[in-house]
Structure formats: C-alpha cells, structure tokens
C-alpha cells in the first residue's frame, strides 16, 4: 500500500503505470479525460474505468490504446 499514490494532478500521468479514473458517468467527461491522459501517459500505461453503466471499451478510441 505504501507504493500506491492517489492524485488529481494530471501532469503526473507520464510517471504512472496504472490510471483508474473516477469521474461522473458522463461520456463527454470521460472521453475528455482519456484524451488528455493519452497525450501525457506512457504507451505502456494501463487505463481503467470506474463505471457501472458504461462500457470501458467505448473509450478505447479516446485513449489511443486498444
């Protein structure tokens, strides 16, 4: 647990291996966040969605990842 860091500072995305977003269930907000993250995060960074009503696969294009 000591190695887990929680942040709202998107500029740190370049240094993060796993990103789990926790934003409202609004497609435009999630897509916007993923577009921002895809510009900053390393290509090996894993994105995970916290959603109960939306399919994470619908955000793949916004992430620039499969």
GROMACS .gro file of N, CA and C in nm:
model
  198
    1UNK      N    1   0.082  -0.120   0.000
    1UNK     CA    2   0.000   0.000   0.000
    1UNK      C    3   0.086   0.126   0.000
    2UNK      N    4   0.206   0.117   0.054
    2UNK     CA    5   0.293   0.235   0.059
    2UNK      C    6   0.334   0.282  -0.080
    3UNK      N    7   0.327   0.194  -0.178
    3UNK     CA    8   0.366   0.230  -0.315
    3UNK      C    9   0.251   0.285  -0.397
    4UNK      N   10   0.130   0.285  -0.345
    4UNK     CA   11   0.014   0.336  -0.415
    4UNK      C   12  -0.001   0.485  -0.384
    5UNK      N   13  -0.020   0.563  -0.488
    5UNK     CA   14  -0.037   0.707  -0.472
    5UNK      C   15  -0.169   0.750  -0.535
    6UNK      N   16  -0.240   0.834  -0.468
    6UNK     CA   17  -0.364   0.890  -0.519
    6UNK      C   18  -0.338   1.037  -0.551
    7UNK      N   19  -0.386   1.082  -0.667
    7UNK     CA   20  -0.363   1.221  -0.704
    7UNK      C   21  -0.472   1.271  -0.797
    8UNK      N   22  -0.488   1.399  -0.803
    8UNK     CA   23  -0.574   1.463  -0.902
    8UNK      C   24  -0.490   1.547  -0.998
    9UNK      N   25  -0.359   1.535  -0.987
    9UNK     CA   26  -0.266   1.611  -1.070
    9UNK      C   27  -0.240   1.536  -1.201
   10UNK      N   28  -0.308   1.575  -1.307
   10UNK     CA   29  -0.298   1.504  -1.435
   10UNK      C   30  -0.158   1.513  -1.494
   11UNK      N   31  -0.080   1.611  -1.455
   11UNK     CA   32   0.055   1.624  -1.510
   11UNK      C   33   0.146   1.508  -1.468
   12UNK      N   34   0.107   1.434  -1.368
   12UNK     CA   35   0.186   1.319  -1.322
   12UNK      C   36   0.162   1.193  -1.407
   13UNK      N   37   0.071   1.200  -1.503
   13UNK     CA   38   0.035   1.083  -1.582
   13UNK      C   39   0.155   1.018  -1.650
   14UNK      N   40   0.256   1.094  -1.684
   14UNK     CA   41   0.373   1.039  -1.751
   14UNK      C   42   0.451   0.943  -1.663
   15UNK      N   43   0.430   0.950  -1.534
   15UNK     CA   44   0.505   0.868  -1.439
   15UNK      C   45   0.423   0.752  -1.381
   16UNK      N   46   0.302   0.733  -1.432
   16UNK     CA   47   0.209   0.639  -1.370
   16UNK      C   48   0.193   0.514  -1.457
   17UNK      N   49   0.191   0.397  -1.392
   17UNK     CA   50   0.176   0.269  -1.463
   17UNK      C   51   0.030   0.229  -1.481
   18UNK      N   52  -0.054   0.265  -1.385
   18UNK     CA   53  -0.196   0.229  -1.387
   18UNK      C   54  -0.277   0.350  -1.346
   19UNK      N   55  -0.372   0.389  -1.432
   19UNK     CA   56  -0.459   0.502  -1.401
   19UNK      C   57  -0.602   0.451  -1.393
   20UNK      N   58  -0.667   0.476  -1.281
   20UNK     CA   59  -0.809   0.442  -1.265
   20UNK      C   60  -0.883   0.573  -1.248
   21UNK      N   61  -0.966   0.604  -1.347
   21UNK     CA   62  -1.039   0.731  -1.340
   21UNK      C   63  -1.164   0.716  -1.255
   22UNK      N   64  -1.196   0.823  -1.187
   22UNK     CA   65  -1.314   0.828  -1.101
   22UNK      C   66  -1.390   0.957  -1.129
   23UNK      N   67  -1.446   0.967  -1.249
   23UNK     CA   68  -1.522   1.085  -1.288
   23UNK      C   69  -1.668   1.046  -1.309
   24UNK      N   70  -1.758   1.143  -1.315
   24UNK     CA   71  -1.901   1.111  -1.331
   24UNK      C   72  -1.930   1.028  -1.456
   25UNK      N   73  -2.042   0.959  -1.453
   25UNK     CA   74  -2.085   0.872  -1.562
   25UNK      C   75  -2.141   0.955  -1.678
   26UNK      N   76  -2.060   1.045  -1.728
   26UNK     CA   77  -2.097   1.130  -1.841
   26UNK      C   78  -1.993   1.107  -1.949
   27UNK      N   79  -2.037   1.055  -2.062
   27UNK     CA   80  -1.946   1.012  -2.168
   27UNK      C   81  -1.850   1.123  -2.208
   28UNK      N   82  -1.898   1.244  -2.229
   28UNK     CA   83  -1.811   1.354  -2.273
   28UNK      C   84  -1.701   1.383  -2.171
   29UNK      N   85  -1.732   1.374  -2.044
   29UNK     CA   86  -1.632   1.398  -1.940
   29UNK      C   87  -1.527   1.288  -1.943
   30UNK      N   88  -1.571   1.163  -1.948
   30UNK     CA   89  -1.476   1.051  -1.950
   30UNK      C   90  -1.389   1.056  -2.076
   31UNK      N   91  -1.450   1.079  -2.192
   31UNK     CA   92  -1.372   1.086  -2.316
   31UNK      C   93  -1.270   1.200  -2.310
   32UNK      N   94  -1.311   1.313  -2.260
   32UNK     CA   95  -1.219   1.427  -2.249
   32UNK      C   96  -1.100   1.395  -2.160
   33UNK      N   97  -1.127   1.331  -2.048
   33UNK     CA   98  -1.019   1.294  -1.957
   33UNK      C   99  -0.924   1.195  -2.024
   34UNK      N  100  -0.980   1.094  -2.090
   34UNK     CA  101  -0.896   0.995  -2.157
   34UNK      C  102  -0.813   1.058  -2.269
   35UNK      N  103  -0.868   1.154  -2.340
   35UNK     CA  104  -0.790   1.223  -2.445
   35UNK      C  105  -0.672   1.298  -2.383
   36UNK      N  106  -0.698   1.366  -2.272
   36UNK     CA  107  -0.590   1.437  -2.201
   36UNK      C  108  -0.484   1.339  -2.152
   37UNK      N  109  -0.529   1.232  -2.090
   37UNK     CA  110  -0.435   1.134  -2.036
   37UNK      C  111  -0.352   1.068  -2.145
   38UNK      N  112  -0.414   1.041  -2.260
   38UNK     CA  113  -0.342   0.973  -2.368
   38UNK      C  114  -0.226   1.057  -2.421
   39UNK      N  115  -0.236   1.188  -2.410
   39UNK     CA  116  -0.128   1.276  -2.454
   39UNK      C  117  -0.012   1.278  -2.354
   40UNK      N  118  -0.042   1.248  -2.229
   40UNK     CA  119   0.058   1.258  -2.122
   40UNK      C  120   0.118   1.125  -2.079
   41UNK      N  121   0.037   1.021  -2.080
   41UNK     CA  122   0.080   0.892  -2.025
   41UNK      C  123   0.168   0.815  -2.123
   42UNK      N  124   0.255   0.732  -2.068
   42UNK     CA  125   0.339   0.644  -2.149
   42UNK      C  126   0.251   0.544  -2.223
   43UNK      N  127   0.300   0.494  -2.333
   43UNK     CA  128   0.221   0.399  -2.413
   43UNK      C  129   0.191   0.270  -2.337
   44UNK      N  130   0.271   0.237  -2.236
   44UNK     CA  131   0.250   0.115  -2.157
   44UNK      C  132   0.155   0.138  -2.039
   45UNK      N  133   0.115   0.262  -2.015
   45UNK     CA  134   0.025   0.291  -1.903
   45UNK      C  135  -0.111   0.226  -1.928
   46UNK      N  136  -0.163   0.162  -1.827
   46UNK     CA  137  -0.293   0.096  -1.834
   46UNK      C  138  -0.399   0.192  -1.780
   47UNK      N  139  -0.505   0.211  -1.858
   47UNK     CA  140  -0.619   0.293  -1.813
   47UNK      C  141  -0.731   0.199  -1.769
   48UNK      N  142  -0.792   0.230  -1.657
   48UNK     CA  143  -0.906   0.154  -1.608
   48UNK      C  144  -1.020   0.252  -1.580
   49UNK      N  145  -1.141   0.208  -1.605
   49UNK     CA  146  -1.258   0.292  -1.586
   49UNK      C  147  -1.335   0.248  -1.462
   50UNK      N  148  -1.380   0.344  -1.387
   50UNK     CA  149  -1.468   0.318  -1.275
   50UNK      C  150  -1.609   0.351  -1.323
   51UNK      N  151  -1.679   0.249  -1.372
   51UNK     CA  152  -1.811   0.272  -1.427
   51UNK      C  153  -1.902   0.152  -1.400
   52UNK      N  154  -2.026   0.181  -1.378
   52UNK     CA  155  -2.123   0.073  -1.357
   52UNK      C  156  -2.228   0.071  -1.467
   53UNK      N  157  -2.231   0.176  -1.550
   53UNK     CA  158  -2.335   0.183  -1.653
   53UNK      C  159  -2.280   0.198  -1.794
   54UNK      N  160  -2.150   0.227  -1.807
   54UNK     CA  161  -2.091   0.246  -1.939
   54UNK      C  162  -1.990   0.135  -1.966
   55UNK      N  163  -1.968   0.104  -2.092
   55UNK     CA  164  -1.871   0.002  -2.129
   55UNK      C  165  -1.733   0.066  -2.144
   56UNK      N  166  -1.634   0.018  -2.072
   56UNK     CA  167  -1.499   0.074  -2.087
   56UNK      C  168  -1.449   0.070  -2.231
   57UNK      N  169  -1.490  -0.030  -2.308
   57UNK     CA  170  -1.444  -0.042  -2.447
   57UNK      C  171  -1.488   0.076  -2.532
   58UNK      N  172  -1.592   0.147  -2.493
   58UNK     CA  173  -1.636   0.261  -2.574
   58UNK      C  174  -1.542   0.381  -2.561
   59UNK      N  175  -1.445   0.372  -2.471
   59UNK     CA  176  -1.349   0.480  -2.453
   59UNK      C  177  -1.213   0.449  -2.514
   60UNK      N  178  -1.199   0.331  -2.574
   60UNK     CA  179  -1.069   0.290  -2.629
   60UNK      C  180  -1.017   0.390  -2.731
   61UNK      N  181  -1.103   0.439  -2.819
   61UNK     CA  182  -1.058   0.534  -2.921
   61UNK      C  183  -1.004   0.662  -2.855
   62UNK      N  184  -1.069   0.710  -2.752
   62UNK     CA  185  -1.025   0.832  -2.684
   62UNK      C  186  -0.890   0.814  -2.613
   63UNK      N  187  -0.860   0.690  -2.576
   63UNK     CA  188  -0.732   0.663  -2.507
   63UNK      C  189  -0.617   0.647  -2.603
   64UNK      N  190  -0.648   0.616  -2.729
   64UNK     CA  191  -0.542   0.588  -2.825
   64UNK      C  192  -0.478   0.453  -2.802
   65UNK      N  193  -0.546   0.370  -2.725
   65UNK     CA  194  -0.498   0.235  -2.692
   65UNK      C  195  -0.606   0.132  -2.725
   66UNK      N  196  -0.564   0.006  -2.744
   66UNK     CA  197  -0.667  -0.098  -2.771
   66UNK      C  198  -0.758  -0.123  -2.652
   0.00000   0.00000   0.00000
